[in-house]
Coordinates of C-alpha atoms in Angstrom, one line a residue:
M1 CA 60.7 72.0 45.8
D2 CA 58.3 69.6 44.0
H3 CA 59.3 66.2 45.4
A4 CA 57.0 64.3 43.0
A5 CA 58.9 65.9 40.1
D6 CA 62.2 65.4 41.9
A7 CA 61.6 61.7 42.4
H8 CA 61.7 61.2 38.6
R9 CA 65.1 63.0 38.2
T10 CA 67.9 60.7 37.5
D11 CA 70.7 63.3 37.4
L12 CA 71.0 63.7 41.1
M13 CA 74.5 63.3 42.3
T14 CA 74.4 61.0 45.4
I15 CA 77.3 60.9 47.8
T16 CA 78.0 57.3 46.7
R17 CA 78.2 58.3 43.0
F18 CA 80.3 61.3 44.0
V19 CA 82.8 59.2 45.9
L20 CA 83.1 56.6 43.1
N21 CA 83.7 59.4 40.6
E22 CA 86.5 60.7 42.8
Q23 CA 87.9 57.2 43.2
S24 CA 88.0 56.7 39.4
K25 CA 90.6 59.5 39.2
Y26 CA 93.0 57.1 41.0
P27 CA 93.4 53.9 38.9
E28 CA 95.5 52.3 41.6
S29 CA 92.7 52.6 44.2
R30 CA 91.1 49.4 45.5
G31 CA 87.8 50.8 46.5
D32 CA 88.5 50.5 50.2
F33 CA 88.1 54.2 50.8
S34 CA 84.7 54.2 49.2
I35 CA 83.6 51.3 51.3
L36 CA 84.8 53.0 54.5
L37 CA 83.0 56.2 53.6
S38 CA 79.7 54.3 52.8
H39 CA 79.9 52.9 56.4
I40 CA 80.4 56.4 57.8
V41 CA 77.4 57.6 55.8
L42 CA 75.3 54.8 57.0
G43 CA 76.2 55.7 60.6
C44 CA 75.2 59.3 59.9
K45 CA 71.8 58.3 58.6
F46 CA 71.1 56.1 61.6
V47 CA 72.1 58.8 64.1
C48 CA 70.1 61.4 62.1
S49 CA 67.0 59.2 62.6
C50 CA 67.7 58.7 66.3
V51 CA 68.2 62.4 66.9
N52 CA 64.9 63.2 65.2
K53 CA 63.1 60.8 67.5
A54 CA 64.9 61.6 70.7
G55 CA 62.8 64.5 71.9
L56 CA 59.6 62.8 71.0
A57 CA 60.4 59.5 72.9
K58 CA 61.1 61.6 76.0
L59 CA 58.0 63.7 75.7
I60 CA 55.6 60.8 75.4
G61 CA 57.2 58.8 78.1
L62 CA 58.9 56.1 76.1
A63 CA 62.3 56.5 77.7
G64 CA 63.1 53.9 80.2
E65 CA 60.3 51.6 79.1
T66 CA 62.0 49.7 76.3
N67 CA 62.5 46.1 77.5
G68 CA 62.6 47.4 81.0
E69 CA 66.1 48.9 80.5
E70 CA 66.9 52.6 80.6
Q71 CA 66.9 54.1 77.1
K72 CA 70.5 54.8 76.1
K73 CA 71.7 58.3 76.1
L74 CA 71.9 59.6 72.5
D75 CA 75.7 60.2 72.6
V76 CA 76.4 56.7 73.9
L77 CA 74.1 55.2 71.3
S78 CA 75.7 57.3 68.5
N79 CA 79.1 56.1 69.6
E80 CA 78.1 52.4 69.5
V81 CA 76.6 53.0 66.0
F82 CA 79.8 54.4 64.6
V83 CA 82.1 51.9 66.3
K84 CA 80.0 49.0 64.9
A85 CA 79.7 50.6 61.4
L86 CA 83.5 51.3 61.2
V87 CA 84.6 47.9 62.5
S88 CA 82.1 46.0 60.3
S89 CA 83.5 47.8 57.2
S90 CA 86.7 45.7 57.7
R91 CA 88.7 48.7 56.5
T92 CA 89.8 50.2 59.8
C93 CA 92.5 49.3 62.3
I94 CA 92.4 52.1 64.9
L95 CA 89.4 54.1 66.1
V96 CA 89.6 57.1 68.4
S97 CA 86.3 58.4 69.7
E98 CA 85.5 61.3 72.0
E99 CA 83.4 58.9 74.0
D100 CA 86.1 56.3 74.7
E101 CA 89.0 56.9 77.0
E102 CA 91.3 54.5 75.1
A103 CA 91.8 54.0 71.4
I104 CA 90.0 51.0 69.9
F105 CA 92.3 48.5 68.1
V106 CA 90.3 46.5 65.6
E107 CA 90.8 42.7 65.8
A108 CA 93.1 41.3 63.2
S109 CA 90.4 39.4 61.2
K110 CA 88.5 42.7 60.5
R111 CA 91.5 45.0 60.1
G112 CA 92.1 47.4 57.3
R113 CA 94.4 50.3 56.5
Y114 CA 92.5 53.3 57.9
C115 CA 92.4 55.1 61.2
V116 CA 89.2 57.0 62.0
V117 CA 89.0 59.7 64.6
F118 CA 85.6 61.0 65.5
D119 CA 83.2 62.8 67.8
P120 CA 80.0 60.8 67.5
L121 CA 77.7 63.5 68.8
D122 CA 79.2 66.9 69.2
G123 CA 77.2 69.4 71.1
S124 CA 75.0 66.7 72.6
S125 CA 74.2 68.9 75.6
N126 CA 72.0 70.9 73.2
I127 CA 69.7 68.0 72.3
D128 CA 66.9 69.1 74.6
C129 CA 66.6 72.6 73.3
G130 CA 66.5 71.7 69.6
V131 CA 69.9 73.2 68.6
S132 CA 71.8 71.6 65.7
I133 CA 74.3 68.9 66.8
G134 CA 76.6 66.8 64.6
T135 CA 79.2 64.1 64.1
I136 CA 82.8 65.1 63.2
F137 CA 85.3 62.7 61.7
G138 CA 88.8 62.5 60.2
I139 CA 90.5 59.6 58.3
Y140 CA 94.2 58.7 58.3
L141 CA 95.9 56.0 56.3
I142 CA 98.5 53.9 58.2
K143 CA 101.9 53.1 57.0
D144 CA 102.0 49.6 55.3
G145 CA 103.2 46.6 57.2
G146 CA 103.6 45.9 60.9
E147 CA 101.1 46.1 63.8
P148 CA 99.1 49.3 64.1
T149 CA 100.2 51.5 67.0
L150 CA 99.0 54.7 68.6
D151 CA 101.7 56.6 66.6
D152 CA 99.7 55.8 63.5
V153 CA 97.0 58.1 64.7
L154 CA 99.1 60.7 66.6
Q155 CA 99.9 62.4 63.3
P156 CA 99.6 66.1 62.3
G157 CA 96.3 67.0 60.7
K158 CA 97.9 67.8 57.4
N159 CA 98.4 64.0 57.0
M160 CA 94.7 63.4 57.1
L161 CA 93.3 61.8 53.9
A162 CA 89.7 63.1 54.4
A163 CA 87.6 64.8 57.0
G164 CA 84.0 65.9 57.4
Y165 CA 81.0 66.4 59.6
C166 CA 77.3 65.6 59.5
M167 CA 75.0 68.2 61.0
Y168 CA 71.6 67.1 62.3
G169 CA 69.5 70.2 62.1
S170 CA 66.5 71.4 60.2
S171 CA 67.9 69.2 57.5
C172 CA 70.7 66.6 57.7
T173 CA 73.8 67.9 56.0
L174 CA 77.0 66.1 55.4
V175 CA 80.1 68.2 54.5
L176 CA 83.1 66.2 53.2
S177 CA 86.6 66.8 51.8
T178 CA 88.8 64.1 50.4
G179 CA 91.6 66.6 49.9
T180 CA 90.4 68.2 46.6
G181 CA 88.0 70.9 47.8
V182 CA 84.9 70.7 50.0
N183 CA 81.4 69.4 49.0
G184 CA 78.1 69.5 50.9
F185 CA 75.4 66.9 50.7
T186 CA 71.8 67.0 52.1
L187 CA 69.8 63.9 53.1
D188 CA 66.7 63.6 50.9
P189 CA 64.4 61.7 53.3
S190 CA 62.1 60.4 50.5
L191 CA 65.1 58.7 48.8
G192 CA 67.2 58.0 51.9
E193 CA 70.1 59.3 50.0
F194 CA 72.6 62.2 50.5
I195 CA 72.4 64.5 47.4
L196 CA 75.1 67.0 46.4
T197 CA 73.5 70.4 47.2
H198 CA 76.6 72.5 47.9
P199 CA 79.3 71.7 45.3
D200 CA 82.8 73.0 45.8
I201 CA 82.2 75.2 48.9
K202 CA 84.5 78.2 49.1
I203 CA 84.6 80.4 52.2
P204 CA 84.4 84.2 51.5
K205 CA 87.9 85.8 51.9
K206 CA 86.6 88.1 54.6
G207 CA 83.5 87.8 56.7
K208 CA 81.2 90.0 58.7
I209 CA 80.6 87.6 61.6
Y210 CA 82.7 86.6 64.6
S211 CA 81.8 83.6 66.8
V212 CA 83.1 83.1 70.3
N213 CA 81.8 82.5 73.9
E214 CA 82.1 86.1 75.2
G215 CA 81.3 84.8 78.7
N216 CA 85.0 83.8 78.9
A217 CA 86.2 87.4 78.1
K218 CA 87.7 88.1 81.5
N219 CA 90.1 85.2 81.1
W220 CA 91.3 85.9 77.5
D221 CA 94.9 86.7 76.5
G222 CA 95.9 90.0 75.0
P223 CA 95.6 89.2 71.2
T224 CA 92.2 87.6 71.6
A225 CA 90.8 90.5 73.6
K226 CA 92.3 92.9 71.0
Y227 CA 90.8 91.1 68.1
I228 CA 87.3 91.0 69.6
E229 CA 87.5 94.7 70.5
K230 CA 88.4 95.4 66.9
C231 CA 85.4 93.3 65.7
K232 CA 83.1 95.5 67.9
F233 CA 84.8 98.9 67.6
P234 CA 86.7 99.0 64.3
K235 CA 89.1 101.9 64.1
D236 CA 89.2 102.0 60.3
G237 CA 85.6 103.3 59.8
S238 CA 84.3 99.9 58.7
S239 CA 81.1 98.4 60.2
P240 CA 81.3 96.3 63.4
K241 CA 81.1 92.6 62.9
S242 CA 77.9 90.7 64.0
L243 CA 78.3 88.1 66.8
R244 CA 76.8 84.7 66.2
Y245 CA 77.5 81.9 68.7
I246 CA 75.4 78.7 68.9
G247 CA 77.7 76.7 71.2
S248 CA 77.6 73.7 69.0
M249 CA 80.9 73.5 67.1
V250 CA 79.4 71.8 64.0
A251 CA 76.7 74.4 63.6
D252 CA 79.1 77.3 64.3
V253 CA 81.7 76.0 61.8
H254 CA 79.0 75.2 59.2
R255 CA 77.7 78.8 59.3
T256 CA 81.3 80.1 59.2
L257 CA 82.1 77.9 56.1
L258 CA 79.0 79.1 54.2
Y259 CA 78.8 82.8 55.2
G260 CA 82.4 83.6 56.1
G261 CA 83.8 85.2 59.3
V262 CA 85.8 83.6 62.1
F263 CA 85.1 81.0 64.8
L264 CA 87.3 81.0 67.8
Y265 CA 87.7 79.0 71.0
P266 CA 90.9 80.5 72.4
A267 CA 93.0 79.5 75.4
D268 CA 92.1 81.3 78.6
K269 CA 93.2 81.3 82.2
K270 CA 90.6 78.6 83.0
S271 CA 91.6 76.4 80.0
P272 CA 95.2 77.2 79.1
N273 CA 95.0 74.7 76.2
G274 CA 91.6 75.8 75.0
K275 CA 88.8 73.3 75.2
L276 CA 88.4 71.7 71.8
R277 CA 90.1 68.4 71.1
V278 CA 92.8 68.2 68.5
L279 CA 92.2 64.9 66.8
Y280 CA 88.5 64.9 66.2
E281 CA 87.4 68.5 66.5
V282 CA 90.3 70.9 65.6
F283 CA 91.9 68.8 62.8
P284 CA 88.8 67.8 60.8
M285 CA 87.4 71.3 60.9
S286 CA 90.8 72.9 60.1
F287 CA 91.2 70.5 57.2
L288 CA 87.8 71.5 55.8
M289 CA 88.5 75.3 56.3
E290 CA 91.8 75.1 54.4
Q291 CA 90.3 73.0 51.6
A292 CA 87.6 75.7 51.3
G293 CA 90.2 78.5 51.1
G294 CA 90.2 79.6 54.7
Q295 CA 92.8 79.3 57.5
S296 CA 93.1 77.7 60.9
F297 CA 95.5 78.8 63.6
T298 CA 96.2 77.7 67.2
G299 CA 97.6 81.0 68.5
K300 CA 101.1 79.5 67.9
E301 CA 101.1 77.7 64.5
R302 CA 99.0 76.5 61.6
A303 CA 96.5 74.1 63.2
L304 CA 97.2 71.2 60.8
D305 CA 101.0 71.3 61.6
L306 CA 100.3 70.5 65.3
V307 CA 101.6 67.1 66.3
P308 CA 99.4 65.6 69.1
K309 CA 101.0 63.6 71.9
K310 CA 97.8 62.2 73.4
I311 CA 94.6 61.1 71.7
H312 CA 92.4 63.5 73.7
E313 CA 94.7 66.5 73.6
R314 CA 93.2 70.0 73.5
S315 CA 94.2 73.1 71.6
P316 CA 93.0 76.7 71.2
I317 CA 91.6 77.3 67.7
F318 CA 90.9 80.3 65.4
L319 CA 89.4 79.3 62.1
G320 CA 87.5 80.9 59.2
S321 CA 87.9 83.4 56.4
Y322 CA 91.5 83.8 55.2
D323 CA 91.8 87.6 55.9
D324 CA 90.1 87.4 59.3
V325 CA 92.4 84.7 60.6
E326 CA 95.4 86.6 59.1
E327 CA 94.5 89.5 61.4
I328 CA 94.6 87.2 64.4
I329 CA 97.9 85.8 63.3
A330 CA 99.3 89.3 63.1
L331 CA 98.1 90.2 66.6
Y332 CA 99.8 87.1 68.1
A333 CA 103.0 87.9 66.1
A334 CA 103.0 91.5 67.5
E335 CA 102.5 90.1 71.1
E336 CA 105.5 87.8 70.6
K337 CA 107.7 90.7 69.5
K338 CA 106.9 92.5 72.7
E339 CA 107.9 89.6 74.9

Protein backbone atom coordinates (compact mmCIF):
# COMPACT_ATOMS: atom_id res chain seq x y z
CA MET A 1 0.00 0.00 0.00
CA ASP A 2 1.49 3.32 -1.04
CA HIS A 3 1.12 5.52 2.04
CA ALA A 4 2.20 8.70 0.25
CA ALA A 5 -0.62 8.26 -2.26
CA ASP A 6 -2.93 7.17 0.53
CA ALA A 7 -2.32 10.32 2.54
CA HIS A 8 -3.88 12.40 -0.25
CA ARG A 9 -7.06 10.35 -0.34
CA THR A 10 -10.03 12.13 1.15
CA ASP A 11 -12.57 9.35 0.67
CA LEU A 12 -11.36 7.31 3.65
CA MET A 13 -14.18 6.39 5.99
CA THR A 14 -12.91 7.10 9.49
CA ILE A 15 -14.66 5.62 12.50
CA THR A 16 -15.79 9.11 13.58
CA ARG A 17 -17.42 9.76 10.20
CA PHE A 18 -18.95 6.29 10.23
CA VAL A 19 -20.55 6.78 13.66
CA LEU A 20 -21.86 10.23 12.71
CA ASN A 21 -23.38 8.76 9.53
CA GLU A 22 -25.08 6.06 11.64
CA GLN A 23 -26.33 8.70 14.05
CA SER A 24 -27.86 10.80 11.28
CA LYS A 25 -30.31 7.94 10.62
CA TYR A 26 -31.89 8.73 14.01
CA PRO A 27 -33.07 12.35 13.99
CA GLU A 28 -33.98 12.16 17.68
CA SER A 29 -30.42 11.30 18.73
CA ARG A 30 -28.50 13.90 20.74
CA GLY A 31 -25.00 12.88 19.74
CA ASP A 32 -24.28 11.43 23.21
CA PHE A 33 -23.56 8.00 21.81
CA SER A 34 -21.03 9.38 19.30
CA ILE A 35 -19.25 11.25 22.08
CA LEU A 36 -19.12 8.11 24.23
CA LEU A 37 -17.73 6.06 21.34
CA SER A 38 -15.09 8.66 20.55
CA HIS A 39 -13.84 8.34 24.15
CA ILE A 40 -13.70 4.54 23.84
CA VAL A 41 -11.76 4.94 20.57
CA LEU A 42 -9.31 7.31 22.26
CA GLY A 43 -8.78 4.74 25.04
CA CYS A 44 -8.07 2.06 22.42
CA LYS A 45 -5.48 4.27 20.67
CA PHE A 46 -3.73 4.98 23.95
CA VAL A 47 -3.63 1.31 25.00
CA CYS A 48 -2.43 0.32 21.52
CA SER A 49 0.49 2.70 21.90
CA CYS A 50 1.28 1.33 25.39
CA VAL A 51 1.09 -2.29 24.24
CA ASN A 52 3.52 -1.60 21.41
CA LYS A 53 6.05 -0.10 23.81
CA ALA A 54 5.60 -2.60 26.65
CA GLY A 55 8.09 -5.24 25.52
CA LEU A 56 10.69 -2.66 24.59
CA ALA A 57 10.61 -0.84 27.93
CA LYS A 58 11.19 -4.12 29.70
CA LEU A 59 14.02 -5.23 27.43
CA ILE A 60 16.02 -2.04 27.72
CA GLY A 61 15.53 -1.84 31.47
CA LEU A 62 13.21 1.13 31.70
CA ALA A 63 10.67 -0.65 33.87
CA GLY A 64 10.86 0.41 37.48
CA GLU A 65 12.97 3.46 36.79
CA THR A 66 10.26 5.95 35.93
CA ASN A 67 10.23 8.52 38.75
CA GLY A 68 11.47 5.82 41.06
CA GLU A 69 8.12 4.07 41.05
CA GLU A 70 7.53 0.61 39.67
CA GLN A 71 6.18 0.78 36.11
CA LYS A 72 2.49 -0.04 36.15
CA LYS A 73 1.42 -3.41 34.84
CA LEU A 74 -0.18 -2.99 31.45
CA ASP A 75 -3.59 -4.36 32.45
CA VAL A 76 -3.79 -1.98 35.43
CA LEU A 77 -2.72 0.94 33.25
CA SER A 78 -5.26 0.02 30.54
CA ASN A 79 -8.00 -0.10 33.14
CA GLU A 80 -7.14 3.38 34.43
CA VAL A 81 -7.07 4.73 30.88
CA PHE A 82 -10.54 3.41 30.08
CA VAL A 83 -12.10 4.42 33.40
CA LYS A 84 -10.76 7.98 32.98
CA ALA A 85 -11.79 8.15 29.31
CA LEU A 86 -15.31 6.92 30.08
CA VAL A 87 -15.88 9.11 33.14
CA SER A 88 -14.54 12.21 31.38
CA SER A 89 -16.98 11.68 28.49
CA SER A 90 -19.75 12.73 30.95
CA ARG A 91 -21.98 10.20 29.17
CA THR A 92 -21.71 7.21 31.55
CA CYS A 93 -23.29 6.37 34.89
CA ILE A 94 -22.06 2.83 35.67
CA LEU A 95 -18.82 1.14 34.64
CA VAL A 96 -18.09 -2.55 35.13
CA SER A 97 -14.48 -3.57 34.54
CA GLU A 98 -12.88 -6.99 34.72
CA GLU A 99 -10.14 -5.34 36.80
CA ASP A 100 -12.43 -3.90 39.47
CA GLU A 101 -14.21 -6.02 42.08
CA GLU A 102 -17.08 -3.52 42.39
CA ALA A 103 -18.99 -1.57 39.76
CA ILE A 104 -17.98 2.09 39.47
CA PHE A 105 -20.83 4.59 39.89
CA VAL A 106 -19.98 7.87 38.21
CA GLU A 107 -20.43 11.00 40.35
CA ALA A 108 -23.65 12.90 39.64
CA SER A 109 -21.96 15.93 38.03
CA LYS A 110 -20.39 13.76 35.30
CA ARG A 111 -23.24 11.33 34.87
CA GLY A 112 -24.84 10.30 31.57
CA ARG A 113 -27.28 7.67 30.33
CA TYR A 114 -24.95 4.81 29.42
CA CYS A 115 -23.51 1.81 31.26
CA VAL A 116 -20.26 0.43 29.87
CA VAL A 117 -19.00 -3.08 30.64
CA PHE A 118 -15.43 -3.86 29.58
CA ASP A 119 -12.35 -6.00 29.86
CA PRO A 120 -9.55 -3.44 29.46
CA LEU A 121 -6.88 -5.94 28.42
CA ASP A 122 -8.09 -9.43 27.64
CA GLY A 123 -5.37 -12.07 27.31
CA SER A 124 -2.81 -9.91 29.10
CA SER A 125 -0.87 -13.00 30.23
CA ASN A 126 0.18 -13.25 26.56
CA ILE A 127 1.93 -9.86 26.46
CA ASP A 128 5.44 -11.20 26.88
CA CYS A 129 5.21 -13.68 24.03
CA GLY A 130 3.90 -11.26 21.43
CA VAL A 131 0.44 -12.81 21.02
CA SER A 132 -2.46 -10.53 20.12
CA ILE A 133 -4.41 -9.14 23.06
CA GLY A 134 -7.37 -6.78 23.13
CA THR A 135 -10.06 -4.70 24.81
CA ILE A 136 -13.69 -5.91 24.84
CA PHE A 137 -16.65 -3.63 25.58
CA GLY A 138 -20.44 -3.51 25.64
CA ILE A 139 -22.80 -0.56 26.08
CA TYR A 140 -26.24 -0.44 27.72
CA LEU A 141 -28.65 2.47 27.95
CA ILE A 142 -30.26 2.97 31.38
CA LYS A 143 -33.93 3.55 31.88
CA ASP A 144 -34.67 7.23 32.25
CA GLY A 145 -35.14 8.81 35.66
CA GLY A 146 -34.09 7.72 39.12
CA GLU A 147 -30.70 6.83 40.53
CA PRO A 148 -28.70 4.27 38.54
CA THR A 149 -28.52 0.89 40.26
CA LEU A 150 -26.73 -2.39 39.60
CA ASP A 151 -29.92 -3.70 37.96
CA ASP A 152 -29.32 -1.24 35.12
CA VAL A 153 -26.28 -3.26 34.17
CA LEU A 154 -27.48 -6.78 35.09
CA GLN A 155 -29.47 -7.00 31.87
CA PRO A 156 -29.48 -9.75 29.23
CA GLY A 157 -27.04 -9.23 26.37
CA LYS A 158 -29.88 -8.78 23.86
CA ASN A 159 -30.55 -5.39 25.52
CA MET A 160 -27.07 -4.12 24.61
CA LEU A 161 -27.00 -1.08 22.39
CA ALA A 162 -23.55 -1.71 21.00
CA ALA A 163 -20.54 -3.95 21.49
CA GLY A 164 -17.04 -4.30 20.12
CA TYR A 165 -13.43 -5.16 20.68
CA CYS A 166 -10.10 -3.66 19.78
CA MET A 167 -7.31 -6.10 18.97
CA TYR A 168 -3.70 -5.06 19.45
CA GLY A 169 -1.81 -7.34 17.09
CA SER A 170 0.27 -6.94 13.94
CA SER A 171 -2.14 -4.08 13.31
CA CYS A 172 -4.62 -2.40 15.64
CA THR A 173 -8.15 -3.43 14.62
CA LEU A 174 -11.42 -2.22 16.10
CA VAL A 175 -14.56 -4.27 15.39
CA LEU A 176 -17.86 -2.61 16.25
CA SER A 177 -21.58 -3.24 16.04
CA THR A 178 -24.25 -0.70 16.92
CA GLY A 179 -27.00 -3.24 16.22
CA THR A 180 -27.06 -2.90 12.42
CA GLY A 181 -24.33 -5.30 11.30
CA VAL A 182 -20.62 -5.50 12.11
CA ASN A 183 -17.83 -3.28 10.79
CA GLY A 184 -14.05 -3.49 11.20
CA PHE A 185 -11.66 -0.53 11.35
CA THR A 186 -7.86 -0.53 11.25
CA LEU A 187 -5.69 2.13 12.87
CA ASP A 188 -3.66 3.98 10.27
CA PRO A 189 -0.60 5.05 12.30
CA SER A 190 0.32 7.83 9.86
CA LEU A 191 -3.09 9.47 10.33
CA GLY A 192 -3.78 8.35 13.90
CA GLU A 193 -7.26 7.42 12.67
CA PHE A 194 -9.27 4.21 12.51
CA ILE A 195 -10.24 3.59 8.87
CA LEU A 196 -13.07 1.32 7.71
CA THR A 197 -11.29 -1.73 6.24
CA HIS A 198 -13.83 -4.52 6.84
CA PRO A 199 -17.29 -3.18 5.96
CA ASP A 200 -20.33 -5.30 6.88
CA ILE A 201 -18.55 -8.42 8.18
CA LYS A 202 -20.54 -11.63 7.65
CA ILE A 203 -19.34 -14.89 9.17
CA PRO A 204 -19.42 -17.90 6.77
CA LYS A 205 -22.48 -20.12 7.42
CA LYS A 206 -20.21 -23.10 8.05
CA GLY A 207 -16.51 -23.14 8.89
CA LYS A 208 -13.55 -25.48 8.69
CA ILE A 209 -11.95 -24.52 12.02
CA TYR A 210 -12.69 -25.37 15.65
CA SER A 211 -11.06 -23.49 18.51
CA VAL A 212 -10.91 -24.90 22.05
CA ASN A 213 -8.41 -25.68 24.81
CA GLU A 214 -8.04 -29.43 24.26
CA GLY A 215 -6.02 -29.66 27.47
CA ASN A 216 -9.35 -29.67 29.34
CA ALA A 217 -10.74 -32.63 27.36
CA LYS A 218 -10.77 -35.11 30.23
CA ASN A 219 -13.18 -32.87 32.17
CA TRP A 220 -15.64 -32.12 29.33
CA ASP A 221 -19.31 -33.09 29.33
CA GLY A 222 -20.77 -35.54 26.77
CA PRO A 223 -22.01 -33.11 24.07
CA THR A 224 -18.72 -31.15 23.97
CA ALA A 225 -16.66 -34.35 23.75
CA LYS A 226 -18.95 -35.68 21.00
CA TYR A 227 -18.73 -32.47 18.98
CA ILE A 228 -14.91 -32.34 19.11
CA GLU A 229 -14.75 -36.03 18.16
CA LYS A 230 -16.96 -35.20 15.17
CA CYS A 231 -14.62 -32.33 14.20
CA LYS A 232 -11.63 -34.69 14.14
CA PHE A 233 -13.24 -37.88 12.86
CA PRO A 234 -16.27 -36.92 10.76
CA LYS A 235 -18.56 -39.87 10.01
CA ASP A 236 -20.10 -38.32 6.88
CA GLY A 237 -17.02 -38.52 4.69
CA SER A 238 -16.21 -34.79 4.99
CA SER A 239 -12.70 -33.55 5.84
CA PRO A 240 -11.77 -33.10 9.50
CA LYS A 241 -11.77 -29.52 10.80
CA SER A 242 -8.50 -27.74 11.61
CA LEU A 243 -7.73 -26.82 15.21
CA ARG A 244 -6.65 -23.23 15.91
CA TYR A 245 -6.39 -22.03 19.51
CA ILE A 246 -4.47 -18.91 20.49
CA GLY A 247 -5.71 -18.65 24.08
CA SER A 248 -6.49 -14.96 23.72
CA MET A 249 -10.26 -14.60 23.34
CA VAL A 250 -10.12 -11.47 21.17
CA ALA A 251 -7.74 -13.08 18.67
CA ASP A 252 -9.63 -16.40 18.58
CA VAL A 253 -13.01 -14.70 18.10
CA HIS A 254 -11.59 -12.31 15.49
CA ARG A 255 -10.33 -15.23 13.41
CA THR A 256 -13.66 -17.05 13.85
CA LEU A 257 -15.59 -13.97 12.71
CA LEU A 258 -13.50 -13.54 9.56
CA TYR A 259 -12.86 -17.16 8.56
CA GLY A 260 -15.81 -18.98 10.11
CA GLY A 261 -15.85 -22.03 12.34
CA VAL A 262 -16.55 -22.29 16.02
CA PHE A 263 -14.93 -21.02 19.24
CA LEU A 264 -15.84 -22.78 22.46
CA TYR A 265 -15.02 -22.47 26.13
CA PRO A 266 -17.32 -25.13 27.60
CA ALA A 267 -18.14 -25.93 31.20
CA ASP A 268 -16.09 -28.78 32.64
CA LYS A 269 -15.63 -30.57 35.96
CA LYS A 270 -13.03 -27.99 37.05
CA SER A 271 -15.07 -24.96 35.97
CA PRO A 272 -18.76 -25.96 36.06
CA ASN A 273 -19.78 -22.47 34.90
CA GLY A 274 -17.10 -22.20 32.25
CA LYS A 275 -14.41 -19.59 32.61
CA LEU A 276 -15.42 -16.60 30.52
CA ARG A 277 -17.28 -13.69 32.12
CA VAL A 278 -20.82 -13.00 30.99
CA LEU A 279 -21.01 -9.19 30.94
CA TYR A 280 -17.77 -8.18 29.27
CA GLU A 281 -16.63 -11.29 27.37
CA VAL A 282 -19.59 -13.55 26.52
CA PHE A 283 -22.18 -10.81 25.79
CA PRO A 284 -20.16 -8.45 23.56
CA MET A 285 -18.72 -11.33 21.50
CA SER A 286 -22.14 -13.02 21.22
CA PHE A 287 -23.69 -9.70 20.14
CA LEU A 288 -21.09 -9.35 17.38
CA MET A 289 -21.50 -12.98 16.27
CA GLU A 290 -25.27 -12.67 15.93
CA GLN A 291 -24.95 -9.34 14.12
CA ALA A 292 -22.56 -11.03 11.65
CA GLY A 293 -25.02 -13.87 11.00
CA GLY A 294 -23.59 -16.42 13.42
CA GLN A 295 -24.91 -17.91 16.65
CA SER A 296 -23.92 -18.05 20.29
CA PHE A 297 -25.07 -20.68 22.80
CA THR A 298 -24.32 -21.38 26.48
CA GLY A 299 -25.07 -25.11 26.46
CA LYS A 300 -28.55 -24.28 27.80
CA GLU A 301 -29.84 -21.25 25.91
CA ARG A 302 -29.07 -18.48 23.44
CA ALA A 303 -26.21 -16.58 25.11
CA LEU A 304 -27.83 -13.14 24.74
CA ASP A 305 -30.95 -14.32 26.63
CA LEU A 306 -28.96 -15.07 29.77
CA VAL A 307 -29.84 -12.77 32.69
CA PRO A 308 -26.73 -12.23 34.87
CA LYS A 309 -27.16 -12.09 38.65
CA LYS A 310 -23.64 -10.89 39.49
CA ILE A 311 -21.35 -8.53 37.59
CA HIS A 312 -18.48 -11.01 37.33
CA GLU A 313 -20.63 -14.08 36.62
CA ARG A 314 -19.20 -16.75 34.28
CA SER A 315 -20.82 -18.87 31.59
CA PRO A 316 -19.88 -21.62 29.15
CA ILE A 317 -19.89 -20.39 25.54
CA PHE A 318 -20.08 -21.86 22.02
CA LEU A 319 -20.04 -19.23 19.29
CA GLY A 320 -19.36 -18.98 15.58
CA SER A 321 -20.78 -20.06 12.23
CA TYR A 322 -24.53 -20.63 12.28
CA ASP A 323 -24.50 -24.27 11.11
CA ASP A 324 -21.61 -25.28 13.36
CA VAL A 325 -23.28 -23.90 16.50
CA GLU A 326 -26.56 -25.50 15.35
CA GLU A 327 -24.81 -28.90 15.53
CA ILE A 328 -23.72 -28.22 19.11
CA ILE A 329 -27.27 -27.14 20.06
CA ALA A 330 -28.58 -30.44 18.61
CA LEU A 331 -26.07 -32.47 20.66
CA TYR A 332 -27.16 -30.75 23.89
CA ALA A 333 -30.83 -31.26 22.99
CA ALA A 334 -30.21 -34.98 22.42
CA GLU A 335 -28.42 -35.23 25.78
CA GLU A 336 -31.36 -33.57 27.52
CA LYS A 337 -33.81 -36.08 25.98
CA LYS A 338 -31.76 -38.94 27.41
CA GLU A 339 -31.88 -37.56 30.96
